[in-house]
Coordinates of C-alpha atoms and ligand atoms in Angstrom, one line a residue:
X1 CA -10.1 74.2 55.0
X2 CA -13.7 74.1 55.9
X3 CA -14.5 72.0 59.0
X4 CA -17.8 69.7 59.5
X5 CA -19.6 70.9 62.4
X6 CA -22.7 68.8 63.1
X7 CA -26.1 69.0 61.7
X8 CA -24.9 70.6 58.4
X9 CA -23.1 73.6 59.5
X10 CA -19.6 74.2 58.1
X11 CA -17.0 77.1 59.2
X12 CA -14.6 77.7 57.2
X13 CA -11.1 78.8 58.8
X14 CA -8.5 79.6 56.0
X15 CA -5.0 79.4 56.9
X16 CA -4.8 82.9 57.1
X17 CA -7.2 83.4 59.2
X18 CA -5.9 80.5 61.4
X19 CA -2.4 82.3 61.2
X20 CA -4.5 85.7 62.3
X21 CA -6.0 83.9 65.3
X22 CA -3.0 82.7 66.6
X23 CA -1.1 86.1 66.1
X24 CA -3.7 87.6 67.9
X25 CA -3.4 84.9 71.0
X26 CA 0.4 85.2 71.2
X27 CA 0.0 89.1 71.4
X28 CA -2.5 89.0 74.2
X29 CA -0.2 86.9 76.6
X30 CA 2.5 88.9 75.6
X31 CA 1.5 92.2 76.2
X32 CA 0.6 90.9 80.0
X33 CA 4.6 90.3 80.6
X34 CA 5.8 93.1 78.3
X35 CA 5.5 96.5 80.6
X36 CA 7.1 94.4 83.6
X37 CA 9.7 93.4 81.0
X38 CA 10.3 97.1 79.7
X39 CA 9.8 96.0 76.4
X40 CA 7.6 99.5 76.0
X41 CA 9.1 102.9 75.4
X42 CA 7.5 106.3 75.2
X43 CA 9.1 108.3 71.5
X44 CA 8.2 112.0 71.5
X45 CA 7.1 114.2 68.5
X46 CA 7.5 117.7 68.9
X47 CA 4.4 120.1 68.8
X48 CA 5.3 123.9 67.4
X49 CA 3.9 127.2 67.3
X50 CA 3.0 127.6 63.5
X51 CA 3.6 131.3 63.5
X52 CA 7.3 131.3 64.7
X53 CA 7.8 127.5 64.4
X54 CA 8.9 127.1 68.1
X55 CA 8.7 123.9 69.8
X56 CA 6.0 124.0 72.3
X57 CA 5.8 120.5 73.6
X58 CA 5.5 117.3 73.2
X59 CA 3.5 114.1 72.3
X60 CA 3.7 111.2 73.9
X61 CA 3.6 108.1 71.6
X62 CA 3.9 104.4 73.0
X63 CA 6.1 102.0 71.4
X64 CA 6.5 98.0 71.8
X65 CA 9.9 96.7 70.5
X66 CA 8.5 92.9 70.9
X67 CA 11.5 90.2 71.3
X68 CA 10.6 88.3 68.3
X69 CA 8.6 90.1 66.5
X70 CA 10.3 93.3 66.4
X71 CA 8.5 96.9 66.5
X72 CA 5.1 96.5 66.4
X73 CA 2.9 99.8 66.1
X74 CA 0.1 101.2 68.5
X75 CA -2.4 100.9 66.3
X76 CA -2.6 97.2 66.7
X77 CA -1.2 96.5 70.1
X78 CA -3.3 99.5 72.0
X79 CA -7.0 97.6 70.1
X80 CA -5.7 94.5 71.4
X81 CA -4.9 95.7 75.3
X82 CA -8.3 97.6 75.1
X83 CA -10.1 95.1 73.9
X84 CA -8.2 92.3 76.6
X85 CA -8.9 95.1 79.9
X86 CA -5.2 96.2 79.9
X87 CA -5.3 99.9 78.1
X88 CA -5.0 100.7 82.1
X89 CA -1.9 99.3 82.5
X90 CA -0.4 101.1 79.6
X91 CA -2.0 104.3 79.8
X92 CA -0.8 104.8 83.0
X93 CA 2.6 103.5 82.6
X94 CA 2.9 105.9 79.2
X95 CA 1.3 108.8 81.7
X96 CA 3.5 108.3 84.7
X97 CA 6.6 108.0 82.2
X98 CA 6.3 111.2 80.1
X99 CA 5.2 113.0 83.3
X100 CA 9.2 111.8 84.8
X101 CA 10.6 112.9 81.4
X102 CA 9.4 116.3 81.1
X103 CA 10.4 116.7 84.2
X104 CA 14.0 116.0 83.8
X105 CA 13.9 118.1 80.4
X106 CA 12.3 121.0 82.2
X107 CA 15.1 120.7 84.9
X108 CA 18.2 120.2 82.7
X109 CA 17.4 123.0 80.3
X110 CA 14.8 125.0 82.3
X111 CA 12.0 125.5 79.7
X112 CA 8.2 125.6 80.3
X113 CA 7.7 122.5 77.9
X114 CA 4.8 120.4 77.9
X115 CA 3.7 117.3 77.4
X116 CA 0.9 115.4 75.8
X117 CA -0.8 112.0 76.7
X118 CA -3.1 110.1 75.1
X119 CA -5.8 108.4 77.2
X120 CA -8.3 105.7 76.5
X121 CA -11.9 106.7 77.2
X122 CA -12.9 103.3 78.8
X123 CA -10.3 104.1 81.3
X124 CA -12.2 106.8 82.6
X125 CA -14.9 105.0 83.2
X126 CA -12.7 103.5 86.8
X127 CA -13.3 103.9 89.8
X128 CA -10.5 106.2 91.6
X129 CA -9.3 107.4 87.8
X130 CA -9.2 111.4 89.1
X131 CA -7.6 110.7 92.1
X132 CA -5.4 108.1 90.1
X133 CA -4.5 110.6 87.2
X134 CA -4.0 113.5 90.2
X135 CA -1.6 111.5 92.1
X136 CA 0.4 110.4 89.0
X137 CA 1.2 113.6 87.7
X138 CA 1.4 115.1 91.5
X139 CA 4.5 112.9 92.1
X140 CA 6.5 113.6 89.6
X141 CA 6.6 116.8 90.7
X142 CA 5.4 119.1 87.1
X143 CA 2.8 121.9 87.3
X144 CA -0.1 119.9 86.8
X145 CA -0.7 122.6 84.0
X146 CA 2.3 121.0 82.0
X147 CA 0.0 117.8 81.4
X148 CA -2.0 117.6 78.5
X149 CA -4.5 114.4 78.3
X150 CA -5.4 113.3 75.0
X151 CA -9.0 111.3 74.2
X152 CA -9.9 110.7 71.1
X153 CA -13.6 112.4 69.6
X154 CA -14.6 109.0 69.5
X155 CA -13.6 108.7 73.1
X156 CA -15.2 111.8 74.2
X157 CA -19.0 110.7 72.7
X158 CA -18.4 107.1 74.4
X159 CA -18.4 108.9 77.4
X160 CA -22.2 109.8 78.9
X161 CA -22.6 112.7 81.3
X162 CA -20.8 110.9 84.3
X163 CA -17.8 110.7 82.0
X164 CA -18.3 114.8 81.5
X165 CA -18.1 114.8 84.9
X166 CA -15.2 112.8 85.7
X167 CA -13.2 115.5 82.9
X168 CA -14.6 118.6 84.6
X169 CA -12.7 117.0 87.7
X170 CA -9.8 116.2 86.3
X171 CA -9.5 119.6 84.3
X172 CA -10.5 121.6 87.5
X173 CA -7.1 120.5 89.0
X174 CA -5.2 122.4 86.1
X175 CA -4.9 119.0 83.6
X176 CA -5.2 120.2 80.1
X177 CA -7.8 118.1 77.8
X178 CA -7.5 117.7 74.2
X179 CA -9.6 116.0 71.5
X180 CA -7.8 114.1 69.5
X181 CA -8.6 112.6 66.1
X182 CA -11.0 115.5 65.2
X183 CA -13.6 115.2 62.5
X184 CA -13.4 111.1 62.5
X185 CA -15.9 110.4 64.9
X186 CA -18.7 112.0 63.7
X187 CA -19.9 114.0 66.7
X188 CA -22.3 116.4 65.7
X189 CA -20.9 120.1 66.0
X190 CA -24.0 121.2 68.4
X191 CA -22.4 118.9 70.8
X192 CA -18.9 119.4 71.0
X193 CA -19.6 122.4 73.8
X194 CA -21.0 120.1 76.1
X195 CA -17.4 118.7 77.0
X196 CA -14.3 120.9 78.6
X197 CA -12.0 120.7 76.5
X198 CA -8.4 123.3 75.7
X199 CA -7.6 122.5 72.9
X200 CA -8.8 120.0 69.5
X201 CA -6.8 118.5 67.5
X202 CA -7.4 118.3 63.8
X203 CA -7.0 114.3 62.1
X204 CA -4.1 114.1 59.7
X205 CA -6.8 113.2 57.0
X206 CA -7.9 116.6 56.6
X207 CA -4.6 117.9 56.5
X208 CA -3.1 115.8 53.4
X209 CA -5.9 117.1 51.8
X210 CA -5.4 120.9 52.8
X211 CA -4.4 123.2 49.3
X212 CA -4.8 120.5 46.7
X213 CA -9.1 120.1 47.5
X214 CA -11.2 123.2 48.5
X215 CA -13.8 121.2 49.9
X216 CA -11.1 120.1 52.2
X217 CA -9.4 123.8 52.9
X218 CA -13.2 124.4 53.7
X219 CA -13.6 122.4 56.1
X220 CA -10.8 123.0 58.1
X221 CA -11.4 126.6 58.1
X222 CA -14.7 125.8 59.8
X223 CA -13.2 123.3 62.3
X224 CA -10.8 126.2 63.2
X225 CA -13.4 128.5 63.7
X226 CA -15.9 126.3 65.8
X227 CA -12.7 125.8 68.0
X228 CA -12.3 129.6 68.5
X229 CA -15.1 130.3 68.8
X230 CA -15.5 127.5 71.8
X231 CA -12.1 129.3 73.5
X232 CA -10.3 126.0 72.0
X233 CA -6.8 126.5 70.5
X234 CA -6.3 124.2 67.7
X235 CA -3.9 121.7 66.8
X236 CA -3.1 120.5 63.1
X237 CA -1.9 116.5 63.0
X238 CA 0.2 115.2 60.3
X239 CA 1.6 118.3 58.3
X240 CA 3.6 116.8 55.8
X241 CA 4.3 120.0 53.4
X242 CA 5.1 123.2 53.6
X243 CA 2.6 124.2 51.6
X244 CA -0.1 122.8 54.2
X245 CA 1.7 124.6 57.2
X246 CA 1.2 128.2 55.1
X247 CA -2.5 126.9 54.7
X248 CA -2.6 126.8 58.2
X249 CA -1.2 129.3 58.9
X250 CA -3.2 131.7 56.4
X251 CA -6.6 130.0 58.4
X252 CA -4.9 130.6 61.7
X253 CA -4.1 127.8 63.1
X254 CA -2.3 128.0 66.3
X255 CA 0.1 124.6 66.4
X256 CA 1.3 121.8 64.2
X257 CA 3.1 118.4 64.2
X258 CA 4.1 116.4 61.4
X259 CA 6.6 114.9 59.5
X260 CA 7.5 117.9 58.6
X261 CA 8.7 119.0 61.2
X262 CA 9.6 116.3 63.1
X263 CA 8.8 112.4 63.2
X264 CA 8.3 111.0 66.7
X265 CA 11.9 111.2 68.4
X266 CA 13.6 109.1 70.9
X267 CA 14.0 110.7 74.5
X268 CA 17.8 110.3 73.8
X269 CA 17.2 112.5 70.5
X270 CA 14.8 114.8 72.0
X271 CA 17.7 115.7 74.5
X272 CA 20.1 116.4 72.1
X273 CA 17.6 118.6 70.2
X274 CA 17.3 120.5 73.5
X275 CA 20.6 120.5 74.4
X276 CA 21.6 122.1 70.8
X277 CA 19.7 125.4 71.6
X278 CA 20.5 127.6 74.8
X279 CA 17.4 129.0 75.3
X280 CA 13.9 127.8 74.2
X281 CA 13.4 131.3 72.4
X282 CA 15.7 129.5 69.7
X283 CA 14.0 126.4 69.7
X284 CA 13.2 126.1 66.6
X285 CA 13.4 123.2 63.7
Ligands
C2E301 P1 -2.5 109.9 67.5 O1 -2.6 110.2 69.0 O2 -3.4 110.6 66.6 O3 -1.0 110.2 67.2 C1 -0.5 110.6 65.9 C2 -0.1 109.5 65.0 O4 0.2 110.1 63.8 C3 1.2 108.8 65.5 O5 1.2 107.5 65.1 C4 2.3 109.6 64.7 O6 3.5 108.9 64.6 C5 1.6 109.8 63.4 N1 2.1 110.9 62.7 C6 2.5 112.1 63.2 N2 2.9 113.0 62.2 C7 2.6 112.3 61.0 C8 2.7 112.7 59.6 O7 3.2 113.8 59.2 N3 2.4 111.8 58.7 C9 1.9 110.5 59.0 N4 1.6 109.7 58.1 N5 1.8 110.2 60.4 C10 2.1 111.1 61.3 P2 1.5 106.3 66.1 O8 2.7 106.7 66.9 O9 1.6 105.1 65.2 O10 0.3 106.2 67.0 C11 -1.0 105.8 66.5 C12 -2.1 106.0 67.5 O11 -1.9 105.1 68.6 C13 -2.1 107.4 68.2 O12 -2.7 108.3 67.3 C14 -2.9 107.1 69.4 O13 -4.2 107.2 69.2 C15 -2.5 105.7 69.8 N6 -1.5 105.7 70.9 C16 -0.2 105.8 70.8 N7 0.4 105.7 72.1 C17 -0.7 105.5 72.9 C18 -0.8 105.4 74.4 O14 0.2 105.4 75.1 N8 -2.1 105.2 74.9 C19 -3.2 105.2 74.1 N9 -4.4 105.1 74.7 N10 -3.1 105.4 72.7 C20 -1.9 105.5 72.2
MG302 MG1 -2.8 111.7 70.1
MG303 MG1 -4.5 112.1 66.5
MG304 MG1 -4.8 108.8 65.6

């Protein structure tokens, strides 16, 4: 349908763009009422030591089971809330949530499990967002050395040197800070020491490749190295094959998550995991 608009102009609005639009409206006003309504949960995919396939911890993934629309996945929903000002909202809901449940996990089976969370950069550009983050993980009473926040490399060059700053804070109180997404946001190398971070976290798209293209096995070797030599342990995302994880672990690479393993669990199934293995010197998948 293309639309007259006065002196010539035409836009043209198919119906699935209209359709789109409209989607995209619903979603916003929806996601206001959906925390209040619980219509979030947190699932949790497990995070092992490569070398002895322990689990070490957990991520944190947020999920939206939408009345009438049914699952809808973070990729779309956490653009959207960003884009509309209310990552806030659900970053700190997701933060303050995980932080409860590892709590209750590291009570009922007494294990040092951790827990990672992953954190828009704009957020950190609030005011009050250390003290905010401090008191969050503070009152559910973990070790703040439990937490691990997750900001993507995109995230981390978004953020000028006050940003730095606000990290070095928020690290400086025992939070652990990852970078997520690694190699997809085009930081240059030279830079990455500028920013405090534990540990970096390889993007699934180098690791389908891993074996199969050496250009690919190259890379990653490299990225592991950097990290080393930085004092960064390494994390890869999205292991799929056994043949990657012996890749990774020929390179050595510290931890993994992926399919592999495990897909992203429900806190119900993560505590029957737990509860199948006495001790977390046999938790193992
Ligand atoms: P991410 O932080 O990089 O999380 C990893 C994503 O890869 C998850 O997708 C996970 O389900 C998926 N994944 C893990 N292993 C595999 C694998 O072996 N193969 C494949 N194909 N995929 C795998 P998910 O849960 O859809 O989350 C997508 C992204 O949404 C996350 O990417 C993260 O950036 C963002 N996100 C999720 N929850 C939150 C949140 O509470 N706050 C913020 N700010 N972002 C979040
Ligand atoms: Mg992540
Ligand atoms: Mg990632
Ligand atoms: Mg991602």
């Amino acid at each position: 349908q293309a639309k007259q608009s006065g002196k010539g102009c035409y836009t043209v609005l198919t119906p699935q763009m209209q359709s789109q639009a409209l989607e995209r409206i619903e979603l916003e006003t929806d996601i206001r009422q959906a925390i209040e309504q619980e219509q979030f949960c947190l699932y949790y995919q497990p995070i092992f030591s490569i070398q002895d396939k322990k689990v070490v911890g957990f991520e944190a993934l947020s999920r939206w089971l939408h009345p009438q629309h049914g699952f809808i996945s973070p990729t779309k929903f956490i653009t959207i809330a960003e884009e509309i000002g209310l990552i806030q909202i659900l970053d700190t809901w997701a933060l303050q949530s995980a932080c409860q449940q590892l709590k209750i996990w590291q009570e009922q089976f007494n294990v040092a499990l951790t827990v990672n969370v992953n954190f828009s950069a704009t957020e950190l550009q609030q005011p009050g967002v250390v003290e905010k983050i401090i008191q969050i993980c503070g009152q559910s009473g973990l070790s703040l050395s439990s937490v691990k926040l997750e900001i993507t490399e995109s995230g981390f060059l978004q953020t000028a040197s006050a940003g730095t700053n606000v990290l070095k804070q928020i690290r400086s109180q025992g939070i652990k800070l990852c970078i997520d997404d690694f190699g997809t946001g085009y930081s240059s190398l030279s830079r990455l020491h500028i920013f405090p971070i534990d540990t970096l976290k390889i993007d699934r798209s180098f690791i389908s490749g891993l074996g199969s293209s050496s250009d690919t096995t190259a890379i990653v070797q490299t990225i592991i190295s950097l990290a080393h030599n930085l004092d960064m342990d390494v994390v890869a995302e999205g292991i799929e094959t056994n043949e990657q994880l012996e890749k990774l672990k020929d390179l050595g690479c510290e931890f993994g998550q992926g399919f592999f393993f495990s897909k992203p669990l429900s806190s119900q199934q993560v505590t029957q995991l737990l509860s199948n293995y006495l001790s977390l010197s046999t938790l193992k998948i």
